[in-house]
mmCIF file of C-alpha atoms in Angstrom:
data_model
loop_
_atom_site.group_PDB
_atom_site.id
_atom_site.type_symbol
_atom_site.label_atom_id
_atom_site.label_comp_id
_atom_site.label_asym_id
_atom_site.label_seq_id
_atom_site.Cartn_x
_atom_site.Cartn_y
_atom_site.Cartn_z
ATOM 1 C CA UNK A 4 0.000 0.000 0.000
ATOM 2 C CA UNK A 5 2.937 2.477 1.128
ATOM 3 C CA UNK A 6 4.764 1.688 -2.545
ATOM 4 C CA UNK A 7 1.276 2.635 -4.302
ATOM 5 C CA UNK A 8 1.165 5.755 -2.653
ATOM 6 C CA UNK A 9 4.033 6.767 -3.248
ATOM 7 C CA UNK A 10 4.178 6.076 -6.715
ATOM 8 C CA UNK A 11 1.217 7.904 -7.043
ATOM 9 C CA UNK A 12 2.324 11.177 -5.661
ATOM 10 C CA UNK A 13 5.630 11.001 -8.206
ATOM 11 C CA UNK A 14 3.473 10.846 -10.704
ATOM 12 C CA UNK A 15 0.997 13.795 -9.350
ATOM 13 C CA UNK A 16 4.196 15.363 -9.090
ATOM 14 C CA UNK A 17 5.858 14.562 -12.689
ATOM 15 C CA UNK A 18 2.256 15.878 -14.200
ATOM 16 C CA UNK A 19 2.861 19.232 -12.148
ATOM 17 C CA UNK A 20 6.166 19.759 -13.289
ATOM 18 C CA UNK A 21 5.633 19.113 -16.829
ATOM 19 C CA UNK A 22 2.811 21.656 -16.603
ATOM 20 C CA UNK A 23 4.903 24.370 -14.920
ATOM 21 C CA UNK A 24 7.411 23.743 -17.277
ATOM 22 C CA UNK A 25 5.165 23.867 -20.834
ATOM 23 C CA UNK A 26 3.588 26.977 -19.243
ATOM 24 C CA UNK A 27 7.034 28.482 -19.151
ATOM 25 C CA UNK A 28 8.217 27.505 -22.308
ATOM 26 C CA UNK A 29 4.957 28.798 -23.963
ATOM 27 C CA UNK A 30 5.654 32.035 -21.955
ATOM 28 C CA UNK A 31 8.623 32.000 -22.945
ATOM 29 C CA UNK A 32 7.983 32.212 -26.855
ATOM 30 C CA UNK A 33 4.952 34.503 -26.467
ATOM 31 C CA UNK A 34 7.569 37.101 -25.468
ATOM 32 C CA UNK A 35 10.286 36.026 -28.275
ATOM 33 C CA UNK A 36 7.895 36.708 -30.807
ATOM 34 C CA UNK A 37 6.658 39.921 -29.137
ATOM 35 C CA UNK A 38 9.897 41.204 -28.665
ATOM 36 C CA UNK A 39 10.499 40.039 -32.839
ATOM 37 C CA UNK A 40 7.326 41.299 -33.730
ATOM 38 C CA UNK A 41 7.372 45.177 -32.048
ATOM 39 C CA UNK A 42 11.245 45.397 -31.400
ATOM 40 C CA UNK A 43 14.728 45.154 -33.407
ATOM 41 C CA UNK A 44 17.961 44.800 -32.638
ATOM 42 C CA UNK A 45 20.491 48.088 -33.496
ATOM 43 C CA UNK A 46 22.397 49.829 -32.041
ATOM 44 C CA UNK A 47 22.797 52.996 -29.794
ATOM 45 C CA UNK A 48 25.110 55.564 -30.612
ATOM 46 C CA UNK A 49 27.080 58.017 -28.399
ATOM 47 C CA UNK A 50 29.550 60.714 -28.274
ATOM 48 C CA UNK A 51 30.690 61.369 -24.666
ATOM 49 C CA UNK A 52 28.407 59.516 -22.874
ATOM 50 C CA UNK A 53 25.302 61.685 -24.537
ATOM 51 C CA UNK A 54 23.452 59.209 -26.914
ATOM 52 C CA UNK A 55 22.929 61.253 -30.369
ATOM 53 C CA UNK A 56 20.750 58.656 -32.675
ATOM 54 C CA UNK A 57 20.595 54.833 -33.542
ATOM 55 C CA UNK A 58 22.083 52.565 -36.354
ATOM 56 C CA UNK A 59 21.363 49.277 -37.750
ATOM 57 C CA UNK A 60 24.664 48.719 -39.956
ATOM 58 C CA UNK A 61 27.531 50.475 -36.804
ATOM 59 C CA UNK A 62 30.231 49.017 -39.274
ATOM 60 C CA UNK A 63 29.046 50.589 -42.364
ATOM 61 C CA UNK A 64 28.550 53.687 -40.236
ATOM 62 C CA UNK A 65 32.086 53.635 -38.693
ATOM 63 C CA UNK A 66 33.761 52.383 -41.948
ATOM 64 C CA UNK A 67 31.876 56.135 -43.347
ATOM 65 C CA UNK A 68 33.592 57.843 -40.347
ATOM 66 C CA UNK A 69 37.167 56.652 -40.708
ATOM 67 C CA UNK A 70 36.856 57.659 -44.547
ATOM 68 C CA UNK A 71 36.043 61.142 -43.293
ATOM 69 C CA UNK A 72 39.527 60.649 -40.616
ATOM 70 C CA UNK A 73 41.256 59.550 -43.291
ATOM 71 C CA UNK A 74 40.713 62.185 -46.308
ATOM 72 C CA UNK A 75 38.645 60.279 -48.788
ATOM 73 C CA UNK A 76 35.901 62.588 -48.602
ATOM 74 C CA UNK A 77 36.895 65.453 -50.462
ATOM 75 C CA UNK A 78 39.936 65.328 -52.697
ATOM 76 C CA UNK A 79 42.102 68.109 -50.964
ATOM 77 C CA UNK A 80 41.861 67.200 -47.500
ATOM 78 C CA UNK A 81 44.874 64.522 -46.320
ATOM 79 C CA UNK A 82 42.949 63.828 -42.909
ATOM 80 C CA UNK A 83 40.436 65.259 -40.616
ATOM 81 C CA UNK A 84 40.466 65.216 -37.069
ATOM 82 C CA UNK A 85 37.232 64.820 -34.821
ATOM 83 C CA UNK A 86 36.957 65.650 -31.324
ATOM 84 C CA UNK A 87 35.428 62.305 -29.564
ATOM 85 C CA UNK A 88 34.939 58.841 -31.687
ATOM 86 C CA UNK A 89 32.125 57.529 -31.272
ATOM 87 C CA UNK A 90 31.030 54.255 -28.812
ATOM 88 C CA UNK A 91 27.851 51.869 -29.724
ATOM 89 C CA UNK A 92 26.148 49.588 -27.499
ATOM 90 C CA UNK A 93 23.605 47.085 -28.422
ATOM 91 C CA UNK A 94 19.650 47.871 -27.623
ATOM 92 C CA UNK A 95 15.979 46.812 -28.518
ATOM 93 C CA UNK A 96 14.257 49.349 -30.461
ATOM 94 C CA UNK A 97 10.520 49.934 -31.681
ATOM 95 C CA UNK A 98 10.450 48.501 -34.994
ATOM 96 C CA UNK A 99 8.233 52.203 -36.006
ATOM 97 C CA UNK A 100 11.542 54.052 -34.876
ATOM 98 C CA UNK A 101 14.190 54.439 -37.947
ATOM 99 C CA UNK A 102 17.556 54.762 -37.782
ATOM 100 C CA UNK A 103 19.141 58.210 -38.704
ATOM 101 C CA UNK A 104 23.120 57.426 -39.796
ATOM 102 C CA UNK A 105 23.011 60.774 -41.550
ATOM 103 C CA UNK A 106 22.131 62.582 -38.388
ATOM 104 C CA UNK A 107 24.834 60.968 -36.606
ATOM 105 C CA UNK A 108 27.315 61.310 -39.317
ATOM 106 C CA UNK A 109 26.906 65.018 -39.443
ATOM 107 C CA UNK A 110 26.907 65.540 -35.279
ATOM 108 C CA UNK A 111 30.230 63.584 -35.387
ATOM 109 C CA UNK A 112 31.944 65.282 -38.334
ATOM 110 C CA UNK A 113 30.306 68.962 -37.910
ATOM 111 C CA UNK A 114 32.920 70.350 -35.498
ATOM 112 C CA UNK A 115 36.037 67.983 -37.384
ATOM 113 C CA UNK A 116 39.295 69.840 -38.394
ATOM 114 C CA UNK A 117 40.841 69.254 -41.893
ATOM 115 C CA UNK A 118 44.063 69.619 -42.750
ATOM 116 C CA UNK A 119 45.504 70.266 -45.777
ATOM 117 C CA UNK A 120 48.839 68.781 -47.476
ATOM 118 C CA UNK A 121 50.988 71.207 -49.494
ATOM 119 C CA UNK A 122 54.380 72.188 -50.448
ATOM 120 C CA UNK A 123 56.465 75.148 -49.303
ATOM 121 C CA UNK A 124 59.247 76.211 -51.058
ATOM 122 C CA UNK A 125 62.172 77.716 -48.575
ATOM 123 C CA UNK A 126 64.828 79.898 -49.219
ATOM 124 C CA UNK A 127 67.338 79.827 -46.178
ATOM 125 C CA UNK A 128 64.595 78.001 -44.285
ATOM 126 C CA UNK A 129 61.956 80.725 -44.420
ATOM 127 C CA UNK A 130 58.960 79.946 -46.505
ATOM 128 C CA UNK A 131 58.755 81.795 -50.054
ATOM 129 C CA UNK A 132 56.059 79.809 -52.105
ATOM 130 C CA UNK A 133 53.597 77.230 -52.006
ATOM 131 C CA UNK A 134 53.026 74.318 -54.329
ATOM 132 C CA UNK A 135 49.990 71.926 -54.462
ATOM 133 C CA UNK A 136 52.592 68.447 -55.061
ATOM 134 C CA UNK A 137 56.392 67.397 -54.459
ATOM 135 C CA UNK A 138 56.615 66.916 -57.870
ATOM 136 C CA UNK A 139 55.830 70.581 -58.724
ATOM 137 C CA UNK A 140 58.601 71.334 -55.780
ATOM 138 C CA UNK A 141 61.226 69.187 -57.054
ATOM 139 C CA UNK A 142 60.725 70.809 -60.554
ATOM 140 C CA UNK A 143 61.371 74.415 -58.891
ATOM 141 C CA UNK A 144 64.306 73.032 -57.329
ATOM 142 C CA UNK A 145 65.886 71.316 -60.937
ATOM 143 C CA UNK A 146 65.181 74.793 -62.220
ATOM 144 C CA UNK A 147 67.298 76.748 -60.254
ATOM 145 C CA UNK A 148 70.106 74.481 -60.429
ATOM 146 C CA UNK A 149 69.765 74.144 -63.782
ATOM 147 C CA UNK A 150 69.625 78.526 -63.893
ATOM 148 C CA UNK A 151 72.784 78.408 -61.624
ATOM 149 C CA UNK A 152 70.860 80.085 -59.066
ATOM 150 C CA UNK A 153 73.391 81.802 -56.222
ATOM 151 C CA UNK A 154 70.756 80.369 -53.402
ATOM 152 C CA UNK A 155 70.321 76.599 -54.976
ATOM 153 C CA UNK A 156 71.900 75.351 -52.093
ATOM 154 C CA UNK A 157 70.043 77.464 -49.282
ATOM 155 C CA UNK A 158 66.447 76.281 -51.602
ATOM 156 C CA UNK A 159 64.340 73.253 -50.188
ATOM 157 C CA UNK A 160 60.854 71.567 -49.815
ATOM 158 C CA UNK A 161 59.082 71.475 -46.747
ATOM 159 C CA UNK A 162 55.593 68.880 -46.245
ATOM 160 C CA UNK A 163 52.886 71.140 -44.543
ATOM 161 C CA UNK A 164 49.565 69.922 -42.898
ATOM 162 C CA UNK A 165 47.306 73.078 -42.129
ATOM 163 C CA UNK A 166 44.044 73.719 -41.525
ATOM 164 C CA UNK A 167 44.093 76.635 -44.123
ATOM 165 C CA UNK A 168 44.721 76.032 -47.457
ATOM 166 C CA UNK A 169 47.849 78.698 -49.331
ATOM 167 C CA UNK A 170 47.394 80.209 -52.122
ATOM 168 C CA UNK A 171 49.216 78.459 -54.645
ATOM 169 C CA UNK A 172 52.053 79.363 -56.902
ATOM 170 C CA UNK A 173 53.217 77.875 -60.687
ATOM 171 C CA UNK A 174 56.183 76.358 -60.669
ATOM 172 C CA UNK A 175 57.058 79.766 -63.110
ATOM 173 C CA UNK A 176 56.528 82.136 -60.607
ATOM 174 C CA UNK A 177 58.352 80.283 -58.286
ATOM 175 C CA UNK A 178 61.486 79.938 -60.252
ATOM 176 C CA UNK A 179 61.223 83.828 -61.040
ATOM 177 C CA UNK A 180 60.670 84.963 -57.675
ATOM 178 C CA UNK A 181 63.608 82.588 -56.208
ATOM 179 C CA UNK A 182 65.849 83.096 -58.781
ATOM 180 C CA UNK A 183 69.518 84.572 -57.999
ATOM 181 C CA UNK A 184 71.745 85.579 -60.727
ATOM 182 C CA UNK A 185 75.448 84.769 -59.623
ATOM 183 C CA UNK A 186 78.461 87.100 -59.920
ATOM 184 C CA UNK A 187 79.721 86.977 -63.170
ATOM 185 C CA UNK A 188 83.286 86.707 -61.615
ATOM 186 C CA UNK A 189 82.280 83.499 -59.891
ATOM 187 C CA UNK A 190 81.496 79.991 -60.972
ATOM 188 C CA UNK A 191 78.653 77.991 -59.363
ATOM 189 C CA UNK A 192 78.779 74.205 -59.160
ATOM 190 C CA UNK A 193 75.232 72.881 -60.182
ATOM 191 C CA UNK A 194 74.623 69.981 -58.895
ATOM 192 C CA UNK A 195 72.173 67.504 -60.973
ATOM 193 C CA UNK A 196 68.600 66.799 -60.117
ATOM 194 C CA UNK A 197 70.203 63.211 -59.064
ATOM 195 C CA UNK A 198 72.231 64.648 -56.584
ATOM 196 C CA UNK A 199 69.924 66.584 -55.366
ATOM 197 C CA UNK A 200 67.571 63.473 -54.573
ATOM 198 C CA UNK A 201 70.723 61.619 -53.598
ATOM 199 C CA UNK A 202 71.167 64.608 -50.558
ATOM 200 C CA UNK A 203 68.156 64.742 -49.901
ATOM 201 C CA UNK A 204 67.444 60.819 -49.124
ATOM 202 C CA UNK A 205 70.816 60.271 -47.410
ATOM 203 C CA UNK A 206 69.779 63.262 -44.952
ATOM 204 C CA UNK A 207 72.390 65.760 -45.202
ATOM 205 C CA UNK A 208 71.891 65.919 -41.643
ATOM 206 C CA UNK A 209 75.114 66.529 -39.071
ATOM 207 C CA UNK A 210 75.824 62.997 -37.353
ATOM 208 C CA UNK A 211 73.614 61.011 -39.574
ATOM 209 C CA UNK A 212 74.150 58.129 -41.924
ATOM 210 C CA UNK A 213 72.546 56.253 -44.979
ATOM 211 C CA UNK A 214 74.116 53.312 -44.660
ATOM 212 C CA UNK A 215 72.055 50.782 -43.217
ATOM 213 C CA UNK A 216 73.362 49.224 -40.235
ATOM 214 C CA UNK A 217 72.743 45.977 -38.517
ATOM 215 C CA UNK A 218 70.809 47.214 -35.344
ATOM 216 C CA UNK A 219 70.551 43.740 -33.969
ATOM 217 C CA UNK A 220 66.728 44.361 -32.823
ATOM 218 C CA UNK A 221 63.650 43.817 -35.556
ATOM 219 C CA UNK A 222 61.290 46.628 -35.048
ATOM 220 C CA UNK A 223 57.684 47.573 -35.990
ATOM 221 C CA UNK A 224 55.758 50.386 -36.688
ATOM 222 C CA UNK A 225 55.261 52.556 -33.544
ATOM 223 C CA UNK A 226 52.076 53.622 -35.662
ATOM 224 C CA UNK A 227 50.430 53.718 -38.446
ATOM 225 C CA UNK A 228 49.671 57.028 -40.446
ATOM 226 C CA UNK A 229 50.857 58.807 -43.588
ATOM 227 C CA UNK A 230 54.263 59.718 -43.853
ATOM 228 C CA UNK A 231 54.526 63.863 -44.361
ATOM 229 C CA UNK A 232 58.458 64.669 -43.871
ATOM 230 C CA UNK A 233 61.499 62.138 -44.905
ATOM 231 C CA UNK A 234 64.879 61.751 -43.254
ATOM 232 C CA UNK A 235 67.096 64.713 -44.347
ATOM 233 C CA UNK A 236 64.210 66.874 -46.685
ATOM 234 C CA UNK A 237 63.011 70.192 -45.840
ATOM 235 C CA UNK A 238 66.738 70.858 -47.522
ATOM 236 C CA UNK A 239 68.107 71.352 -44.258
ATOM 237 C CA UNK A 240 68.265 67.925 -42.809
ATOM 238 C CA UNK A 241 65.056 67.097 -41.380
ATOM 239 C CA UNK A 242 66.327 64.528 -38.242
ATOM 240 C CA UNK A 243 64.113 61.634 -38.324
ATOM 241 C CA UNK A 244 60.277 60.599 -39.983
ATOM 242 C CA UNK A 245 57.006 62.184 -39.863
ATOM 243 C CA UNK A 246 53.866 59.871 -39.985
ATOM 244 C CA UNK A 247 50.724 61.923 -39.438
ATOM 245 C CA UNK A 248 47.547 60.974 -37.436
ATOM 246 C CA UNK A 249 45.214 61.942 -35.464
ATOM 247 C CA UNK A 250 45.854 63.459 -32.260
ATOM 248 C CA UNK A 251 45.161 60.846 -29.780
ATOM 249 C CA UNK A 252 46.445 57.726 -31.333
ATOM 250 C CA UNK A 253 48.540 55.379 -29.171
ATOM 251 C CA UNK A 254 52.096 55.124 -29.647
ATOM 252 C CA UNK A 255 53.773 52.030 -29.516
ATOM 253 C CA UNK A 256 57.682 50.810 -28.100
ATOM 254 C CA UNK A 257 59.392 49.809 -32.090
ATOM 255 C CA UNK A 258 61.155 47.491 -29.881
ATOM 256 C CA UNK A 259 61.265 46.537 -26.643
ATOM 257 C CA UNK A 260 63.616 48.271 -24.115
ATOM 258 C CA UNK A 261 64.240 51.130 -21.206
ATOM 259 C CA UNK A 262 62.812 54.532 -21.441
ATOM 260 C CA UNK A 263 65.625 56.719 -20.608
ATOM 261 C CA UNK A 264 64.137 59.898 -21.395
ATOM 262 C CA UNK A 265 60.742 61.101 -20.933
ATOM 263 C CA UNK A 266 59.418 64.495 -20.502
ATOM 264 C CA UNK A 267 59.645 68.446 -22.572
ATOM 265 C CA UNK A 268 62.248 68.990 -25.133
ATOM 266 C CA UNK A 269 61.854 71.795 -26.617
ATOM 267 C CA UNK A 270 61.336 71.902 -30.503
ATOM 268 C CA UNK A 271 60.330 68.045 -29.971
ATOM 269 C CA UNK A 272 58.155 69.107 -27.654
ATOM 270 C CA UNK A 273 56.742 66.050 -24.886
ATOM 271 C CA UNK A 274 59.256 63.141 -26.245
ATOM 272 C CA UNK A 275 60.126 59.508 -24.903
ATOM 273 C CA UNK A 276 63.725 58.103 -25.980
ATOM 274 C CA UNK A 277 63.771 53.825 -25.549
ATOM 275 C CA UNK A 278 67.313 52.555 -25.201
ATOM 276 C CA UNK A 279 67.386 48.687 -26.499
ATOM 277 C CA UNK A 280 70.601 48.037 -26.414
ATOM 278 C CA UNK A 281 74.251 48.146 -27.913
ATOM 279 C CA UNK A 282 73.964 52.139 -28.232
ATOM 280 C CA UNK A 283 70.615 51.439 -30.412
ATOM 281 C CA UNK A 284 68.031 54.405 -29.347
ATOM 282 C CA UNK A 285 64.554 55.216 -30.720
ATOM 283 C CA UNK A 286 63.036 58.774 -30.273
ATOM 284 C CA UNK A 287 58.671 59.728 -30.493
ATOM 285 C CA UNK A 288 58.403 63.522 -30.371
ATOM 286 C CA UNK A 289 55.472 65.775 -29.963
ATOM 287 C CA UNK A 290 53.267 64.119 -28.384
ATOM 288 C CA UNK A 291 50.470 64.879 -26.528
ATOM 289 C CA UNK A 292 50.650 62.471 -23.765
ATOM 290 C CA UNK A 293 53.165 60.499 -22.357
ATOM 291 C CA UNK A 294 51.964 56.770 -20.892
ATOM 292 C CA UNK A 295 55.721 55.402 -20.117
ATOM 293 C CA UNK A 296 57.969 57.187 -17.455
ATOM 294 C CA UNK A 297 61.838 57.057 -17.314
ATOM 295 C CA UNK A 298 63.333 53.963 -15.693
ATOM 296 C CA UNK A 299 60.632 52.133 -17.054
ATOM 297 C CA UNK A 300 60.626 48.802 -18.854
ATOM 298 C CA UNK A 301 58.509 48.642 -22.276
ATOM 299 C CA UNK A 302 57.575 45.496 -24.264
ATOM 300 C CA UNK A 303 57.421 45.369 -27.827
ATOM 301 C CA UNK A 304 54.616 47.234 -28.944
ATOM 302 C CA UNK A 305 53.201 47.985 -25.544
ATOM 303 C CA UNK A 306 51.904 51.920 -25.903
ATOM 304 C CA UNK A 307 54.349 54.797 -24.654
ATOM 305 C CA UNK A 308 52.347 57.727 -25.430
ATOM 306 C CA UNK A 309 50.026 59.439 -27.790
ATOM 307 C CA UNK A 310 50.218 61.359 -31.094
ATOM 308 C CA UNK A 311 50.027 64.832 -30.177
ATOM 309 C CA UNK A 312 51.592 68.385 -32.120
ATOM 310 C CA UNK A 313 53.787 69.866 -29.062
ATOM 311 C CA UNK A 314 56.846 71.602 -29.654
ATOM 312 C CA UNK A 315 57.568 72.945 -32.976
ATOM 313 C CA UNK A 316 55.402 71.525 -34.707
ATOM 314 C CA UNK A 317 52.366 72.589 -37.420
ATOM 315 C CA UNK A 318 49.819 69.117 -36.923
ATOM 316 C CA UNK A 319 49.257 66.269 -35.164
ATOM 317 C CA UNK A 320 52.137 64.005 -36.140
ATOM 318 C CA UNK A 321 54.780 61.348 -34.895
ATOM 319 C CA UNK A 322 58.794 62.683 -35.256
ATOM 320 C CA UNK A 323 60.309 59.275 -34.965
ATOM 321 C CA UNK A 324 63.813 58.605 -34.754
ATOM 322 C CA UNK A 325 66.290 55.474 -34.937
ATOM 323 C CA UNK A 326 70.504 56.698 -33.902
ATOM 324 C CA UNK A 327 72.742 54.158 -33.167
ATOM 325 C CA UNK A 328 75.815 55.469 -30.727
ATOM 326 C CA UNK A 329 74.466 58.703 -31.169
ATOM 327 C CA UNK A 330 74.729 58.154 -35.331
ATOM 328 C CA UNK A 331 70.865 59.345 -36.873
ATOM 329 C CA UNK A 332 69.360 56.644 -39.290
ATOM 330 C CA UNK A 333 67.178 56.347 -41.818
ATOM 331 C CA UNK A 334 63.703 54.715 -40.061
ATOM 332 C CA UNK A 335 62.633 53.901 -43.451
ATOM 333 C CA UNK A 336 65.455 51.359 -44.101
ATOM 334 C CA UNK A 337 64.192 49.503 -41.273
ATOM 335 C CA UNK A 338 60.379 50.197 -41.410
ATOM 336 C CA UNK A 339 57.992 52.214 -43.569
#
């Protein structure tokens, strides 16, 4: 009698549970198909914590952003800069609700700054002209060697980023306005438009070398960017390489090492210097924040700093530098 009743209530209680447990499962896909029926997945957008419109597609939306960043927009802008990028989070929303990308492109763009790539041409390192490409520089240059020009050797190219646009000069004018005539009772060497590209590649820069050493450490980008001054143009010897981006971006160690210097320097502005070894130095100049301290240890690729434009400098850019015992190098027979 006991084993009867007892089987009994197990099954009273096996009914009950498979009751309770349809009931939830039913529940369960009444509000599924509610929540598919009235609701859709997308996704919230936000600039600094203020939420400024919704998007179904955030890739296609960021992908349309980073265009912007990087200059593809408009055919004279080499990058833009925007104050906050923006974050997304995944929500519901009412299906009757639409998404407005346009909106949000516009709020996140509208207060952007766009800079500008031209050309200046210098005469004794003060800026003269303006030129819209390097080629149109390099032809001013040829010109006045070819003309013998007393000041061909005090002439270069400098690689601006503004946010105003110069007025822009034929390569004519250029020549005409440069132009020296030297004393008759003198004779000019004129060097050849070779030599000229030879000097400025190898640097011409005091302590510096274009032979490509052995460093004995493999290094990587410390970021990625475009590249706006070589080693040794601007005619005077510019010191390192350039890579622009926007202000912000993390810097990374090119190899790993000890941060020996980190702090204000002047023209370079807030710099770090990583020592990695047998007299092999790297240099990251004007940026905006420094993340490593001196003393400090840094992996490969573990961030430093951020790209910033302290110091002498005209836009948000990386100055990065490779010497070895003190000797400048060429980054971009290493990287780049």
């Amino acid at each position: 009698m006991f084993k009867i009743n007892t089987l009994k209530k197990c099954a009273m209680y096996f009914r009950t549970t498979i009751k309770y447990t349809f009931l939830v499962i039913i529940s369960m896909f009444l509000i599924i198909t509610a929540v598919a029926v009235f609701y859709k997945p997308t996704y919230a957008v936000s600039v600094n914590g203020e939420v400024i419109g919704y998007t179904e597609n955030k890739s296609k939306l960021q992908a349309r952003i980073n265009d912007y960043m990087e200059g593809n927009t408009e055919e004279d802008i080499a990058f833009a800069q925007i104050d906050s990028v923006p974050e997304y989070t995944l929500c519901l929303l009412k299906k009757d609700i639409t998404a407005n990308d346009e909106e949000i492109y516009s709020k996140v763009t509208e207060n952007g700054t766009k800079y500008y790539k031209y050309y200046a041409i210098t005469d004794n390192k003060k800026e003269k002209a303006y030129v819209e490409t390097f080629e149109e520089a390099e032809k001013v240059i040829a010109q006045l060697k070819k003309k013998k020009s007393q000041n061909q050797k005090d002439v270069g190219i400098v690689e601006k980023y503004d946010t105003e646009l110069k007025k822009f000069t034929s390569v004519e004018t250029c020549v005409s306005k440069l132009y020296e005539a030297p004393p008759k009772t003198t004779t000019t060497y004129m060097a050849s438009n070779t030599n000229y590209m030879q000097s400025v590649n190898s640097g011409n820069v005091t302590g510096s070398s274009s032979r490509k050493v052995n460093l004995g450490v493999a290094l990587i980008k410390p970021i990625s960017g475009i590249i706006t001054t070589r080693f040794g143009s601007r005619g005077y010897g510019h010191r390192g390489l350039d890579v622009a981006a926007p202000s912000g971006t993390p810097i990374k160690a090119a190899a790993g090492g000890t941060v020996t210097t980190a702090g204000w320097n002047n023209s370079y502005g807030y710099m770090l210097i990583v020592s990695h070894g047998n007299g092999v130095q790297t240099v990251y100049a004007h940026c905006s924040q420094l993340i490593a301290t001196k003393g400090q240890s840094v992996a490969q690729g573990q961030v430093i700093g951020k790209v910033g434009s302290t110091g002498n400098s005209t836009g948000p850019h990386l100055h990065f530098e490779i010497r070895v015992n003190g000797v400048l190098q060429d980054p971009q027979n290493y990287i780049y």
